Tab-separated table of C-alpha atoms and ligand atoms in Angstrom:
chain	number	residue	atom	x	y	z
A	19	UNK	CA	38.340	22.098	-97.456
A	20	UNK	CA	36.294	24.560	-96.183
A	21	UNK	CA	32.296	23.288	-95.014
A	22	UNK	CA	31.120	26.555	-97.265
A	23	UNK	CA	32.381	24.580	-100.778
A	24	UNK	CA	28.634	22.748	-102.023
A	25	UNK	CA	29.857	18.978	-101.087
A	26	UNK	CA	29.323	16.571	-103.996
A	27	UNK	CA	29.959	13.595	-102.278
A	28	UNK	CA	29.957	12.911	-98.076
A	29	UNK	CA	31.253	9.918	-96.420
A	30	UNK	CA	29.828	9.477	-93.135
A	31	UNK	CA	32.000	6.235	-90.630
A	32	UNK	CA	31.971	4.263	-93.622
A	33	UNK	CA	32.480	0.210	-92.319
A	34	UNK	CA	33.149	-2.744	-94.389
A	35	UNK	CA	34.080	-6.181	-93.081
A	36	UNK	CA	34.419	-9.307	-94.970
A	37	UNK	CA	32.799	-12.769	-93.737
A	38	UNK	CA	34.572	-15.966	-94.653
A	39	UNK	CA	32.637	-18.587	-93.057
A	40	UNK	CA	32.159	-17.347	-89.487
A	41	UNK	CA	34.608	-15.005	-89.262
A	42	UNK	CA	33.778	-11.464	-89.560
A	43	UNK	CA	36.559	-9.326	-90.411
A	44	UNK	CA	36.166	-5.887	-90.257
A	45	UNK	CA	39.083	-4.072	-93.390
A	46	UNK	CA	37.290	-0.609	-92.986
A	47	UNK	CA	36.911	0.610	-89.665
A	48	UNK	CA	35.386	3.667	-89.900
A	49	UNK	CA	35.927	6.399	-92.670
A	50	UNK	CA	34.766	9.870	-93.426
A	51	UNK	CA	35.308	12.660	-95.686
A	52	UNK	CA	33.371	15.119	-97.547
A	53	UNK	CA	34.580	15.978	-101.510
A	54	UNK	CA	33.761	19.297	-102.499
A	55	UNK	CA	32.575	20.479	-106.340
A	56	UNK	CA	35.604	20.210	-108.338
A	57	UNK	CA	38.247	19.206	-106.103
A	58	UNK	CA	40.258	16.041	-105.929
A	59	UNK	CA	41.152	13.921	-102.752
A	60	UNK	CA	43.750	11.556	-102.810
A	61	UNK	CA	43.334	8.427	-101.017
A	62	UNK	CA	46.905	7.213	-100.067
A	63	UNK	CA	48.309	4.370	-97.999
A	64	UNK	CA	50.068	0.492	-98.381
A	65	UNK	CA	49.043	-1.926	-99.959
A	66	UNK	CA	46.160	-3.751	-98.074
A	67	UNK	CA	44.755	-0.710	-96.289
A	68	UNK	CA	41.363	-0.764	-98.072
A	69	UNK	CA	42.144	1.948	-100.406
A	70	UNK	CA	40.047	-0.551	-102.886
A	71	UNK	CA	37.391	-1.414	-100.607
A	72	UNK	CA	36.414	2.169	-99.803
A	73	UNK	CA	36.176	2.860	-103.313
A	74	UNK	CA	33.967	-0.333	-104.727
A	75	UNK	CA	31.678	0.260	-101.615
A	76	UNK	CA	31.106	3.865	-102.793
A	77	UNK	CA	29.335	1.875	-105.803
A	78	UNK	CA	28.164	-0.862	-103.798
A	79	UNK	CA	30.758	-3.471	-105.977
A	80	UNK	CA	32.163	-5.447	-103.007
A	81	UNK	CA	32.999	-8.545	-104.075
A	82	UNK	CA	31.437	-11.732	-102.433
A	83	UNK	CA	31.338	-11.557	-98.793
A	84	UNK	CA	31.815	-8.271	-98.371
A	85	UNK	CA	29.114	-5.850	-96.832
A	86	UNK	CA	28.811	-2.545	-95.825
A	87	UNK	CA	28.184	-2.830	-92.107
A	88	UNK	CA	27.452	0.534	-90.981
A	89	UNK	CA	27.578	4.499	-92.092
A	90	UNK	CA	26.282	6.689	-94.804
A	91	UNK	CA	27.283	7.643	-98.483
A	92	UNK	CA	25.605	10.742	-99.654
A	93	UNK	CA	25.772	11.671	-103.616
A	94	UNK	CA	24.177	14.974	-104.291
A	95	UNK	CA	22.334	14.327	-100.623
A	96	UNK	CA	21.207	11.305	-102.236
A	97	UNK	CA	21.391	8.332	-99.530
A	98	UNK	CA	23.455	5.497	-101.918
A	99	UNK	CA	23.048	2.941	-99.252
A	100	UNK	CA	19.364	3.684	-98.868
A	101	UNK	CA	18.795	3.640	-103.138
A	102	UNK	CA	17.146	0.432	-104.695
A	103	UNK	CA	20.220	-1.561	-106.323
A	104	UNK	CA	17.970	-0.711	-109.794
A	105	UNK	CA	18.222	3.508	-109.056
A	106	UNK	CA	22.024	2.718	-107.645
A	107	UNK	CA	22.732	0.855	-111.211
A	108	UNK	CA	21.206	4.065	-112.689
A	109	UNK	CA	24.057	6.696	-110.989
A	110	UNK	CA	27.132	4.603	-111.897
A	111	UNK	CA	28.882	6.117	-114.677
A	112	UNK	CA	25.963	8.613	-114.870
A	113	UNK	CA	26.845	10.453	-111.571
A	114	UNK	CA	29.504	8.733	-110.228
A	115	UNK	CA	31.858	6.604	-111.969
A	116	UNK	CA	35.224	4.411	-111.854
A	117	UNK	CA	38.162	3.514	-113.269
A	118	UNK	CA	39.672	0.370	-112.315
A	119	UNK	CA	42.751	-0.714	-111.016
A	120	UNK	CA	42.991	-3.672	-113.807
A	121	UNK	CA	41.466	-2.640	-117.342
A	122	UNK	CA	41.055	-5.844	-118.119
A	123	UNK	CA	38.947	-6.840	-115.991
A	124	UNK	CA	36.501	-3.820	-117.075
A	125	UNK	CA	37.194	-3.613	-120.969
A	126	UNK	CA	34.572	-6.208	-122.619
A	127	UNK	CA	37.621	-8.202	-124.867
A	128	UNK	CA	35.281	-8.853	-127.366
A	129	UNK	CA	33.665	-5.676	-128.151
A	130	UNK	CA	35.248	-3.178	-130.346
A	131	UNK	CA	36.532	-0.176	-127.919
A	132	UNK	CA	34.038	2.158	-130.051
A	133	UNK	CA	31.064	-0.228	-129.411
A	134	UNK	CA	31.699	-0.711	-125.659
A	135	UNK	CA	31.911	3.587	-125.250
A	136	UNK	CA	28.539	4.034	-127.844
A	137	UNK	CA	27.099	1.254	-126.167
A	138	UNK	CA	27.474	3.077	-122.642
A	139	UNK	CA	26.613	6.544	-123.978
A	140	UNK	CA	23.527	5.002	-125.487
A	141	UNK	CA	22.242	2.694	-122.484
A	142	UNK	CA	21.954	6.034	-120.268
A	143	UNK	CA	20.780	8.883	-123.083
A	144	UNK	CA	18.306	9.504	-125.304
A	145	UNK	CA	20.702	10.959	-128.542
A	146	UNK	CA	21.167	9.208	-132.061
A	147	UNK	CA	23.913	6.778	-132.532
A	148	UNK	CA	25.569	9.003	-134.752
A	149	UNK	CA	26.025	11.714	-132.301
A	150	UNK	CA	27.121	8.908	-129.259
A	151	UNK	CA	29.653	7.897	-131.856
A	152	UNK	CA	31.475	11.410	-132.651
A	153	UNK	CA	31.322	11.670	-128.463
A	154	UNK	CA	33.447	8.613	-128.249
A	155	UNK	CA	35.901	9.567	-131.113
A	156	UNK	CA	36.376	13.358	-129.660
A	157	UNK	CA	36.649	11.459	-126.039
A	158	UNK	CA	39.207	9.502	-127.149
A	159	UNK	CA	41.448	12.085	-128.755
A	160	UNK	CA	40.749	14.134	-125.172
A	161	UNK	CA	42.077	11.011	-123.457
A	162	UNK	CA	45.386	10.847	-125.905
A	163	UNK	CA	44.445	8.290	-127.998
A	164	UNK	CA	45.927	8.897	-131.772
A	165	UNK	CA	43.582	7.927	-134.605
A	166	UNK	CA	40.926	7.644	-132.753
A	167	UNK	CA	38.133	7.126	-135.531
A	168	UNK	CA	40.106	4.213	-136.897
A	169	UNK	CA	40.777	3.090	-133.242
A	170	UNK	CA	37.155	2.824	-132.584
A	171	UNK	CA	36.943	-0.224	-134.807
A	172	UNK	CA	39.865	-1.872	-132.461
A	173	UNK	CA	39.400	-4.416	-129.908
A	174	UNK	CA	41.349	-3.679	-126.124
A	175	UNK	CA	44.076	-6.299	-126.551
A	176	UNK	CA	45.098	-4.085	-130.401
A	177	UNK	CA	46.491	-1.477	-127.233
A	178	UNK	CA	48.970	-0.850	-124.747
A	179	UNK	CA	48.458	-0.809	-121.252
A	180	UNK	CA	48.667	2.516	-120.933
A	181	UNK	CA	46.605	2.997	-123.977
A	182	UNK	CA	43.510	0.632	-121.965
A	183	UNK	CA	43.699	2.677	-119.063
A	184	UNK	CA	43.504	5.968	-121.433
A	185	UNK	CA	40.208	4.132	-122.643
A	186	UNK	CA	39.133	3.206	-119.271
A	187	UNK	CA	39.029	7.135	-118.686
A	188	UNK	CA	37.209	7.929	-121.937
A	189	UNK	CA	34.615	5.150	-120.730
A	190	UNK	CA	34.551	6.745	-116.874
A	191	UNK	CA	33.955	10.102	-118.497
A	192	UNK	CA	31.833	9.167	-121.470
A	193	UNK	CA	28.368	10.385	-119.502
A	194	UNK	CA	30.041	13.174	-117.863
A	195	UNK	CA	29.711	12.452	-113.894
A	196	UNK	CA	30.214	14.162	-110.922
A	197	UNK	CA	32.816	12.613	-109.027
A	198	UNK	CA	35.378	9.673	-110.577
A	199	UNK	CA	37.073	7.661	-108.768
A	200	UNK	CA	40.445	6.526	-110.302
A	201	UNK	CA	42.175	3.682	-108.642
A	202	UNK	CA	45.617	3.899	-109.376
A	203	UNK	CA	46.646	0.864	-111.880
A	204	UNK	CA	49.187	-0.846	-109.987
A	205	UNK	CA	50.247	-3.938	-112.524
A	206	UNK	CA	51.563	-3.543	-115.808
A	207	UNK	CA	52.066	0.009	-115.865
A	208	UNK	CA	55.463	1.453	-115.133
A	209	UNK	CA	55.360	4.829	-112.217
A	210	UNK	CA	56.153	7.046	-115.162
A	211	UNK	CA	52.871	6.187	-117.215
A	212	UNK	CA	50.895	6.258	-113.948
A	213	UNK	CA	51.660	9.259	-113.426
A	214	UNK	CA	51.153	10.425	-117.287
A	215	UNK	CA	47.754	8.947	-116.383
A	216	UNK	CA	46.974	10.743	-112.907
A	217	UNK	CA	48.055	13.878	-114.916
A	218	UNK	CA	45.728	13.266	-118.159
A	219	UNK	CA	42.716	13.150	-115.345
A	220	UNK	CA	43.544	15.765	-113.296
A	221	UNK	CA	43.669	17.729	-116.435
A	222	UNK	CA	40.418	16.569	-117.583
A	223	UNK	CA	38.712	16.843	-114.112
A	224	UNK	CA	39.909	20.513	-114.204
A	225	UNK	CA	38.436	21.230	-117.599
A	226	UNK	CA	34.818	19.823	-116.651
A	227	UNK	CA	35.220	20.477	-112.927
A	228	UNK	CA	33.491	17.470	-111.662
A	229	UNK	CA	35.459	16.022	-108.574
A	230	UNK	CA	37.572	13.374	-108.091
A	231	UNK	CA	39.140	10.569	-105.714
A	232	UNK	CA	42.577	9.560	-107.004
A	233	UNK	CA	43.847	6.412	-105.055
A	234	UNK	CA	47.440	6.317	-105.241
A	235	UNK	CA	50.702	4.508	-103.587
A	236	UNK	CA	52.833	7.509	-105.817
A	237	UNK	CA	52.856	10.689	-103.199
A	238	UNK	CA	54.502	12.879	-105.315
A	239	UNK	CA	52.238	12.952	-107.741
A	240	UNK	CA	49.532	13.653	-105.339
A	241	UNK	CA	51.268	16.457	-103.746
A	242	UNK	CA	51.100	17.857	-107.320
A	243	UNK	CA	47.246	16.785	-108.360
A	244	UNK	CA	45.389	16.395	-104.792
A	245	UNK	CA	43.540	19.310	-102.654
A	246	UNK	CA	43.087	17.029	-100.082
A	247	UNK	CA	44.873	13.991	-99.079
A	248	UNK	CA	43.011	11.214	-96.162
A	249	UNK	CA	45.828	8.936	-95.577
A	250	UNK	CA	44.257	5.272	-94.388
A	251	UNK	CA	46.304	2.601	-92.415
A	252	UNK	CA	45.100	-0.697	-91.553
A	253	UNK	CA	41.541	0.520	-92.323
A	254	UNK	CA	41.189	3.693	-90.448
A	255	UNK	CA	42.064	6.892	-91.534
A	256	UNK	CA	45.146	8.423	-89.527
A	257	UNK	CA	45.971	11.550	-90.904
A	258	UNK	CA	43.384	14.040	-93.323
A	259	UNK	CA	44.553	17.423	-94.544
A	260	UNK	CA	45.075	19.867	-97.219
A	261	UNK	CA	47.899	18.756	-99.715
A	262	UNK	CA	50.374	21.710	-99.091
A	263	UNK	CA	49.900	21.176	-95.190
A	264	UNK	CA	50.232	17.263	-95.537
A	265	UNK	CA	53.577	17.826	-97.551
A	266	UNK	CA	54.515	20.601	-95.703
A	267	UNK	CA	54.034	18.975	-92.119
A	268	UNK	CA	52.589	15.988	-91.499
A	269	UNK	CA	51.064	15.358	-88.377
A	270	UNK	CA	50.970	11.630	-87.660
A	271	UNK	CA	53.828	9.316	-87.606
A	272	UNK	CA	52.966	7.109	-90.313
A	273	UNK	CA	52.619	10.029	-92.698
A	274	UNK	CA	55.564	11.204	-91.369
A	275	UNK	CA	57.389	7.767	-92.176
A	276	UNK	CA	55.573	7.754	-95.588
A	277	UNK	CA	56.834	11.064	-97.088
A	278	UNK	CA	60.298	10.006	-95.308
A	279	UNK	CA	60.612	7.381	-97.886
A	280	UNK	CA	59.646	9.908	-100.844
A	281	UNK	CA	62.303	12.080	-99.862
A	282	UNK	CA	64.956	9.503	-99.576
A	283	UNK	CA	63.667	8.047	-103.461
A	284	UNK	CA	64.172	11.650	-104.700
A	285	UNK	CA	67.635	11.837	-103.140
A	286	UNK	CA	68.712	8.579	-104.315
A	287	UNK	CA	69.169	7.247	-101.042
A	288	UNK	CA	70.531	3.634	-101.396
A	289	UNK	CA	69.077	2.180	-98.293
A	290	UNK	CA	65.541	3.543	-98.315
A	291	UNK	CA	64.894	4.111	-94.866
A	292	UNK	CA	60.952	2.840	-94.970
A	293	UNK	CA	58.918	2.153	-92.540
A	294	UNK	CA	60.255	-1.004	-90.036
A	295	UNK	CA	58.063	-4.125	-90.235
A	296	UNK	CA	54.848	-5.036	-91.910
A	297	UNK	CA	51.112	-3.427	-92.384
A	298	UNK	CA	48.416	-5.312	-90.363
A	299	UNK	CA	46.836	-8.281	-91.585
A	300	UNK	CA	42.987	-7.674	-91.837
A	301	UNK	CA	41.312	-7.166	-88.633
A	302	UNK	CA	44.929	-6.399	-86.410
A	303	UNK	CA	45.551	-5.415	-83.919
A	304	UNK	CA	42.627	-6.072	-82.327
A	305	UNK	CA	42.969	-2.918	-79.753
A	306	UNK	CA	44.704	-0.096	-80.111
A	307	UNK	CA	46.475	2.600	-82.537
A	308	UNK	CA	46.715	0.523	-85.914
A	309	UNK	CA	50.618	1.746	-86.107
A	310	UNK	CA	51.097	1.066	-82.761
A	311	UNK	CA	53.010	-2.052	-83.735
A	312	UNK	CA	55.371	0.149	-86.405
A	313	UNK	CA	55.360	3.074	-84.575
A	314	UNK	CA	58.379	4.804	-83.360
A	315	UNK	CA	57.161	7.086	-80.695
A	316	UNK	CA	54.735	4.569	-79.225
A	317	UNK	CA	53.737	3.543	-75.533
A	318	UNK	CA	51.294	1.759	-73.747
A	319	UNK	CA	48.326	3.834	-74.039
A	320	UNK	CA	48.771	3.307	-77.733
A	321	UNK	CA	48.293	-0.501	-77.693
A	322	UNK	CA	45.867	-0.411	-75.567
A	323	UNK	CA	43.254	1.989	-76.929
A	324	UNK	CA	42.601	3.449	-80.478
A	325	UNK	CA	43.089	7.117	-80.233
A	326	UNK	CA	40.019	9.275	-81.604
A	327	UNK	CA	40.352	11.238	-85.039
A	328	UNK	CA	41.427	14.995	-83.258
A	329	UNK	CA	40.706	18.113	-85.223
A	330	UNK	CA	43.783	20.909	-85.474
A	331	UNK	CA	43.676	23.716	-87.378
A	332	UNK	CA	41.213	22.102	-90.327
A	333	UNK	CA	42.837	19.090	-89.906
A	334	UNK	CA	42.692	15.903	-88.710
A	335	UNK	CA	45.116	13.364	-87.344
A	336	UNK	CA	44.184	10.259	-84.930
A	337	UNK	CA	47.823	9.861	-82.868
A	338	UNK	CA	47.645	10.262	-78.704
A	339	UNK	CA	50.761	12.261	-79.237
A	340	UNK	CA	48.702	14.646	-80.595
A	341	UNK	CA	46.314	17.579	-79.813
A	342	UNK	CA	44.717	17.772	-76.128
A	343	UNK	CA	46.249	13.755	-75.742
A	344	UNK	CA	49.680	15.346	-76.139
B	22	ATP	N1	37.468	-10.345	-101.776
B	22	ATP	C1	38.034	-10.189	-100.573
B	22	ATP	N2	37.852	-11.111	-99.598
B	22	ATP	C2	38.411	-10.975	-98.375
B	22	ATP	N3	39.175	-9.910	-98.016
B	22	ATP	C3	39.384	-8.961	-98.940
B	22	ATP	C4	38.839	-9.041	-100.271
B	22	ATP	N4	39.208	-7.944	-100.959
B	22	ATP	C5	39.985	-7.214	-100.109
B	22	ATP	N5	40.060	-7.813	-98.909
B	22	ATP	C6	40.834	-7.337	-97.760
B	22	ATP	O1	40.524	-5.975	-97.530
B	22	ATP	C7	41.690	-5.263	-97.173
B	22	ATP	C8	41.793	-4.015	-98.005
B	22	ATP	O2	42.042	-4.396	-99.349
B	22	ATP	P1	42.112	-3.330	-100.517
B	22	ATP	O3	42.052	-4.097	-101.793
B	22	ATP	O4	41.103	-2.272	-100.298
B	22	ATP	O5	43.576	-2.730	-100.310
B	22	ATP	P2	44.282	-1.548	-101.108
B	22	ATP	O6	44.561	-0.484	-100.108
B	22	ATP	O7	43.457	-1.188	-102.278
B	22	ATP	O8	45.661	-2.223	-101.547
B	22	ATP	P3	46.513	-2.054	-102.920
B	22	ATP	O9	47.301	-0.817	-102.715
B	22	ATP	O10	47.359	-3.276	-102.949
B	22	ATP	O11	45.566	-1.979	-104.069
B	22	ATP	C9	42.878	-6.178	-97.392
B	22	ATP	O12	43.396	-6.541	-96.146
B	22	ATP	C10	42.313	-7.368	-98.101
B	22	ATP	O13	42.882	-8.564	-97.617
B	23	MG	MG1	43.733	-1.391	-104.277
């Protein structure tokens, strides 16, 4: 992404550890990007590599025991970690806004789906009821949903899960921000409506040209809706480049064992050939490359010391076997 696009949102060494007791464990371990006007970044990695974390921090939603324990988040220039938690209430789902892994959990079961999205609309702008009301009907044909006036008067277990997350959009959307961030809904949903999902948004991000971060364990979809792809592992983030590039050659040996695996589900492969062993657990290893462990090409320098995040050619890729290291 080029440092001439007006960035909408700027993540500066973002850290977040958890404290049980204690222990201090640090799951984020320093992450930064910048997110242009109207582009989307895809946030991509296993399970467990704070995908999640990056995302509720961004909206300052940790759950208990986690803090934010040292960079910047800028909104608009806007310092979130410096805002009053009153002002910070203020710009969620005004400027920035989410969509949940789990619907569930951010549906309201006992509100009518109408009342929930007039509700929101209302809380944050000064327009009659009537006009909140046809701006949740026309959001929720945008979003797919078939009688949608009749719908309104429906309560979120009356719909599918697809059908909830197509509402959780029309609720992210409903006071038009400037960056959404959809976590990918990883239960209940089979790959084929995520991706009917990740499509719907990318189509409606398009049409309003707000930006977006799409979190996401399906690559091929991202190579299809992403700019920009920052891959994280084990907290860090290894590998960060344009989509084409990423897909076209990617850089760092995780990646590299990553998109391995897509090609091998596209052929059919019996045997997928993914990457040997586990991700870390929290806090490991404590020195280091993350991926040392995992890591095919890897020798002592990369267990003993965490290799910096190198620039190449716009890129950026954290690997000794790379760049100047090489
Ligand atoms: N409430 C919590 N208390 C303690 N540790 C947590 C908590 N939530 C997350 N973590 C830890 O933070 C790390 C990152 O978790 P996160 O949920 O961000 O992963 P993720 O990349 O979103 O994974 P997934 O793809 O499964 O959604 C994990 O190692 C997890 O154990
Ligand atoms: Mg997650």
């Amino acid at each position: 992404m080029s440092t001439r696009e007006e960035t909408v949102l700027s993540v500066e060494n973002l850290q977040v550890a958890f404290r049980d007791g204690g222990d201090i464990t640090p799951v984020l371990r320093g992450v930064s990007y910048r997110l242009p006007k109207g582009q989307v970044l895809a946030v991509v990695g296993e399970s467990g590599c704070g995908k999640t974390v990056h995302a509720l921090s961004l909206l300052n939603l940790l759950p208990p025991g986690g803090q934010i324990t040292g960079g910047h988040i800028y909104l608009d220039g806007q310092d979130l970690l410096a805002l009053p938690p009153e002002a910070l209430r203020r710009l969620r789902g005004a400027k920035i806004s989410m969509i949940f892994q789990d619907p569930m959990t951010s549906l309201n079961p006992i509100r009518t789906v109408g009342k929930q999205l007039v509700e929101t609309i209302l809380a944050h702008e000064n327009i009659s009821k009537l006009r909140a009301r046809a701006r949740a009907v026309s959001l929720l044909k945008k979003v797919g949903i078939e009688n949608a006036r009749q719908r309104m008067n429906e309560y979120p277990f009356q719909f599918s899960g697809g059908q909830r997350q197509r509402i959780m959009i029309a609720l992210a959307l409903c006071l038009h921000p400037q960056v959404l961030i959809a976590d990918e809904p990883t239960t209940a949903l089979d790959v084929t409506i995520q991706a009917q999902i990740l499509r719907l948004i990318k189509k409606l991000q398009r049409q309003s040209g707000m930006s977006a971060v799409f979190i996401t364990h399906n690559l091929a979809i991202v190579a299809e809706v992403a700019d920009e792809v920052m891959v994280l592992y084990g907290g860090c983030c290894v590998e960060k480049a344009p989509a084409a590039e990423l897909f076209a050659r990617p850089l760092h040996p995780y990646t590299q064992g990553l998109l391995h695996s897509l090609v091998s589900l596209k052929k059919k492969v019996e045997v997928l050939p993914a990457i040997e062993g586990y991700p870390p657990a929290p806090g490991e290893p404590k020195t280091g490359c993350p991926f040392a462990p995992r890591c095919p090409h890897a020798f002592e320098k990369c267990r003993l010391q965490m290799p910096p995040l190198t620039q190449e050619n716009g890129r950026e890729v954290r690997c000794w076997l790379r760049g100047t290291h090489a």
